[in-house]
Amino acid sequence: MATALKPDMEKNPKNILGTNLQSCCFEPKTGFYRDGYCKTGEEDYGTHVVCAIMTNDFLEFTKSKGNDLSTPKPEWRFPGLKAGDKWCLCILRWLQAEKAGKAPKIVLEATHEKALEYTSLELLKSYEFVN
């Protein structure tokens, strides 16, 4: 019996621009599946689909909301993040930060199309990270 592929097993996941999803970061290795991509699936309750460039403002904001991304957690093989690191963020946390004026810039090509179920392409594009 053939089974449908889960979203995390998509052969060609798409980004918010409709093209193939690009990697977000391999050092530190990010993504819900820790494969470097902001892919998601049924078990990803946080919907980690936004490839963001960390800032001190955002790291302080998310810590104040109970999600400390800057402190290393060796037991989880998590090095702790610093400004300039790329990381796959939960779309709802990113939107919460955006409302508070603390949202980091994002890499559009590495942000999964699922983000469009939560917000507009225009808003996401307004935070585009440009080298």
PDB file of C-alpha atoms in Angstrom:
ATOM      1  CA  MET A   1       0.000   0.000   0.000  1.00  0.00           C
ATOM      2  CA  ALA A   2       1.461   3.353  -1.024  1.00  0.00           C
ATOM      3  CA  THR A   3       1.497   6.100   1.572  1.00  0.00           C
ATOM      4  CA  ALA A   4       1.531   9.824   1.010  1.00  0.00           C
ATOM      5  CA  LEU A   5       4.752  11.638   1.793  1.00  0.00           C
ATOM      6  CA  LYS A   6       4.701  13.679   4.966  1.00  0.00           C
ATOM      7  CA  PRO A   7       5.561  17.380   4.522  1.00  0.00           C
ATOM      8  CA  ASP A   8       8.987  16.798   6.094  1.00  0.00           C
ATOM      9  CA  MET A   9       9.699  14.152   3.474  1.00  0.00           C
ATOM     10  CA  GLU A  10       8.833  16.335   0.496  1.00  0.00           C
ATOM     11  CA  LYS A  11      11.219  15.701  -2.343  1.00  0.00           C
ATOM     12  CA  ASN A  12      11.253  19.350  -3.440  1.00  0.00           C
ATOM     13  CA  PRO A  13      10.015  21.623  -0.655  1.00  0.00           C
ATOM     14  CA  LYS A  14       9.279  25.171  -1.824  1.00  0.00           C
ATOM     15  CA  ASN A  15      10.112  28.520  -0.307  1.00  0.00           C
ATOM     16  CA  ILE A  16       7.846  31.574  -0.048  1.00  0.00           C
ATOM     17  CA  LEU A  17       8.946  32.673  -3.526  1.00  0.00           C
ATOM     18  CA  GLY A  18       7.715  29.400  -5.058  1.00  0.00           C
ATOM     19  CA  THR A  19      11.180  28.085  -5.879  1.00  0.00           C
ATOM     20  CA  ASN A  20      13.113  25.196  -4.299  1.00  0.00           C
ATOM     21  CA  LEU A  21      13.775  25.703  -0.590  1.00  0.00           C
ATOM     22  CA  GLN A  22      17.409  26.660   0.014  1.00  0.00           C
ATOM     23  CA  SER A  23      19.398  25.714   3.109  1.00  0.00           C
ATOM     24  CA  CYS A  24      19.304  28.097   6.051  1.00  0.00           C
ATOM     25  CA  CYS A  25      22.362  27.106   8.074  1.00  0.00           C
ATOM     26  CA  PHE A  26      24.620  24.128   8.698  1.00  0.00           C
ATOM     27  CA  GLU A  27      26.788  25.750  11.412  1.00  0.00           C
ATOM     28  CA  PRO A  28      25.078  25.665  13.775  1.00  0.00           C
ATOM     29  CA  LYS A  29      22.844  23.044  12.163  1.00  0.00           C
ATOM     30  CA  THR A  30      19.316  24.423  12.206  1.00  0.00           C
ATOM     31  CA  GLY A  31      15.811  23.319  11.339  1.00  0.00           C
ATOM     32  CA  PHE A  32      13.289  21.233  13.227  1.00  0.00           C
ATOM     33  CA  TYR A  33      14.978  18.162  11.728  1.00  0.00           C
ATOM     34  CA  ARG A  34      18.483  19.603  12.248  1.00  0.00           C
ATOM     35  CA  ASP A  35      19.232  19.146   8.571  1.00  0.00           C
ATOM     36  CA  GLY A  36      20.021  22.794   7.798  1.00  0.00           C
ATOM     37  CA  TYR A  37      16.612  23.489   6.221  1.00  0.00           C
ATOM     38  CA  CYS A  38      13.483  25.217   7.566  1.00  0.00           C
ATOM     39  CA  LYS A  39      11.266  22.254   6.681  1.00  0.00           C
ATOM     40  CA  THR A  40       8.241  21.276   8.732  1.00  0.00           C
ATOM     41  CA  GLY A  41       5.972  18.314   9.301  1.00  0.00           C
ATOM     42  CA  GLU A  42       3.142  17.086  11.484  1.00  0.00           C
ATOM     43  CA  GLU A  43       5.407  16.620  14.512  1.00  0.00           C
ATOM     44  CA  ASP A  44       6.747  20.211  14.272  1.00  0.00           C
ATOM     45  CA  TYR A  45       4.191  21.903  16.515  1.00  0.00           C
ATOM     46  CA  GLY A  46       6.183  25.150  16.432  1.00  0.00           C
ATOM     47  CA  THR A  47       6.242  25.367  12.623  1.00  0.00           C
ATOM     48  CA  HIS A  48       9.964  26.254  12.366  1.00  0.00           C
ATOM     49  CA  VAL A  49       9.787  27.690   8.850  1.00  0.00           C
ATOM     50  CA  VAL A  50      11.388  31.171   8.975  1.00  0.00           C
ATOM     51  CA  CYS A  51      15.110  31.390   8.197  1.00  0.00           C
ATOM     52  CA  ALA A  52      16.156  34.414  10.248  1.00  0.00           C
ATOM     53  CA  ILE A  53      19.401  36.249  10.940  1.00  0.00           C
ATOM     54  CA  MET A  54      19.696  36.606  14.707  1.00  0.00           C
ATOM     55  CA  THR A  55      20.022  40.036  16.301  1.00  0.00           C
ATOM     56  CA  ASN A  56      20.693  40.917  19.928  1.00  0.00           C
ATOM     57  CA  ASP A  57      17.270  42.601  20.079  1.00  0.00           C
ATOM     58  CA  PHE A  58      15.503  39.459  18.908  1.00  0.00           C
ATOM     59  CA  LEU A  59      17.528  37.135  21.150  1.00  0.00           C
ATOM     60  CA  GLU A  60      16.670  39.290  24.186  1.00  0.00           C
ATOM     61  CA  PHE A  61      13.016  39.439  23.109  1.00  0.00           C
ATOM     62  CA  THR A  62      12.599  35.688  22.673  1.00  0.00           C
ATOM     63  CA  LYS A  63      14.407  35.039  25.974  1.00  0.00           C
ATOM     64  CA  SER A  64      11.946  37.383  27.712  1.00  0.00           C
ATOM     65  CA  LYS A  65       9.138  35.223  26.266  1.00  0.00           C
ATOM     66  CA  GLY A  66      10.599  32.015  27.697  1.00  0.00           C
ATOM     67  CA  ASN A  67      12.605  30.743  24.726  1.00  0.00           C
ATOM     68  CA  ASP A  68      16.286  31.333  25.467  1.00  0.00           C
ATOM     69  CA  LEU A  69      18.172  30.782  22.213  1.00  0.00           C
ATOM     70  CA  SER A  70      21.437  32.364  23.381  1.00  0.00           C
ATOM     71  CA  THR A  71      22.394  29.998  26.212  1.00  0.00           C
ATOM     72  CA  PRO A  72      24.221  26.816  25.137  1.00  0.00           C
ATOM     73  CA  LYS A  73      22.483  23.541  26.014  1.00  0.00           C
ATOM     74  CA  PRO A  74      25.111  20.807  25.500  1.00  0.00           C
ATOM     75  CA  GLU A  75      22.655  18.058  26.449  1.00  0.00           C
ATOM     76  CA  TRP A  76      20.691  18.991  23.304  1.00  0.00           C
ATOM     77  CA  ARG A  77      23.858  19.641  21.251  1.00  0.00           C
ATOM     78  CA  PHE A  78      22.728  23.257  21.053  1.00  0.00           C
ATOM     79  CA  PRO A  79      25.622  25.761  20.983  1.00  0.00           C
ATOM     80  CA  GLY A  80      23.565  28.863  21.798  1.00  0.00           C
ATOM     81  CA  LEU A  81      23.038  31.563  19.199  1.00  0.00           C
ATOM     82  CA  LYS A  82      24.587  35.004  18.783  1.00  0.00           C
ATOM     83  CA  ALA A  83      23.850  37.974  16.576  1.00  0.00           C
ATOM     84  CA  GLY A  84      24.581  37.105  12.943  1.00  0.00           C
ATOM     85  CA  ASP A  85      23.739  33.405  13.248  1.00  0.00           C
ATOM     86  CA  LYS A  86      21.020  32.013  10.987  1.00  0.00           C
ATOM     87  CA  TRP A  87      18.274  29.922  12.591  1.00  0.00           C
ATOM     88  CA  CYS A  88      14.895  28.452  11.664  1.00  0.00           C
ATOM     89  CA  LEU A  89      12.344  30.245  13.816  1.00  0.00           C
ATOM     90  CA  CYS A  90       8.756  29.382  14.642  1.00  0.00           C
ATOM     91  CA  ILE A  91       6.517  31.524  12.463  1.00  0.00           C
ATOM     92  CA  LEU A  92       4.327  32.572  15.413  1.00  0.00           C
ATOM     93  CA  ARG A  93       7.350  33.740  17.455  1.00  0.00           C
ATOM     94  CA  TRP A  94       8.629  35.709  14.453  1.00  0.00           C
ATOM     95  CA  LEU A  95       5.194  37.341  14.025  1.00  0.00           C
ATOM     96  CA  GLN A  96       5.078  38.128  17.747  1.00  0.00           C
ATOM     97  CA  ALA A  97       8.513  39.767  17.449  1.00  0.00           C
ATOM     98  CA  GLU A  98       7.378  41.668  14.357  1.00  0.00           C
ATOM     99  CA  LYS A  99       4.431  43.160  16.262  1.00  0.00           C
ATOM    100  CA  ALA A 100       6.846  44.192  19.030  1.00  0.00           C
ATOM    101  CA  GLY A 101       9.306  45.772  16.580  1.00  0.00           C
ATOM    102  CA  LYS A 102      11.971  43.103  17.283  1.00  0.00           C
ATOM    103  CA  ALA A 103      11.697  40.820  14.245  1.00  0.00           C
ATOM    104  CA  PRO A 104      14.979  39.861  12.610  1.00  0.00           C
ATOM    105  CA  LYS A 105      15.635  39.955   8.880  1.00  0.00           C
ATOM    106  CA  ILE A 106      14.909  36.752   6.991  1.00  0.00           C
ATOM    107  CA  VAL A 107      16.338  34.812   4.052  1.00  0.00           C
ATOM    108  CA  LEU A 108      13.402  34.518   1.652  1.00  0.00           C
ATOM    109  CA  GLU A 109      14.849  31.635  -0.380  1.00  0.00           C
ATOM    110  CA  ALA A 110      15.317  29.573   2.812  1.00  0.00           C
ATOM    111  CA  THR A 111      11.913  30.370   4.376  1.00  0.00           C
ATOM    112  CA  HIS A 112       9.400  27.548   3.808  1.00  0.00           C
ATOM    113  CA  GLU A 113       6.180  28.292   1.912  1.00  0.00           C
ATOM    114  CA  LYS A 114       4.153  27.211   4.969  1.00  0.00           C
ATOM    115  CA  ALA A 115       4.891  30.680   6.401  1.00  0.00           C
ATOM    116  CA  LEU A 116       2.389  32.048   3.861  1.00  0.00           C
ATOM    117  CA  GLU A 117      -0.401  30.263   5.746  1.00  0.00           C
ATOM    118  CA  TYR A 118       0.279  32.665   8.636  1.00  0.00           C
ATOM    119  CA  THR A 119       1.202  35.963   7.016  1.00  0.00           C
ATOM    120  CA  SER A 120       1.572  37.737   3.691  1.00  0.00           C
ATOM    121  CA  LEU A 121       4.413  37.544   1.227  1.00  0.00           C
ATOM    122  CA  GLU A 122       4.566  41.352   1.325  1.00  0.00           C
ATOM    123  CA  LEU A 123       5.255  41.408   5.070  1.00  0.00           C
ATOM    124  CA  LEU A 124       7.912  38.707   4.777  1.00  0.00           C
ATOM    125  CA  LYS A 125       9.558  40.495   1.831  1.00  0.00           C
ATOM    126  CA  SER A 126       9.740  43.692   3.878  1.00  0.00           C
ATOM    127  CA  TYR A 127      12.171  41.852   6.198  1.00  0.00           C
ATOM    128  CA  GLU A 128      14.352  40.447   3.430  1.00  0.00           C
ATOM    129  CA  PHE A 129      17.990  40.046   4.370  1.00  0.00           C
ATOM    130  CA  VAL A 130      20.241  41.459   1.669  1.00  0.00           C
ATOM    131  CA  ASN A 131      23.972  40.714   1.684  1.00  0.00           C
TER     132      ASN A 131
END
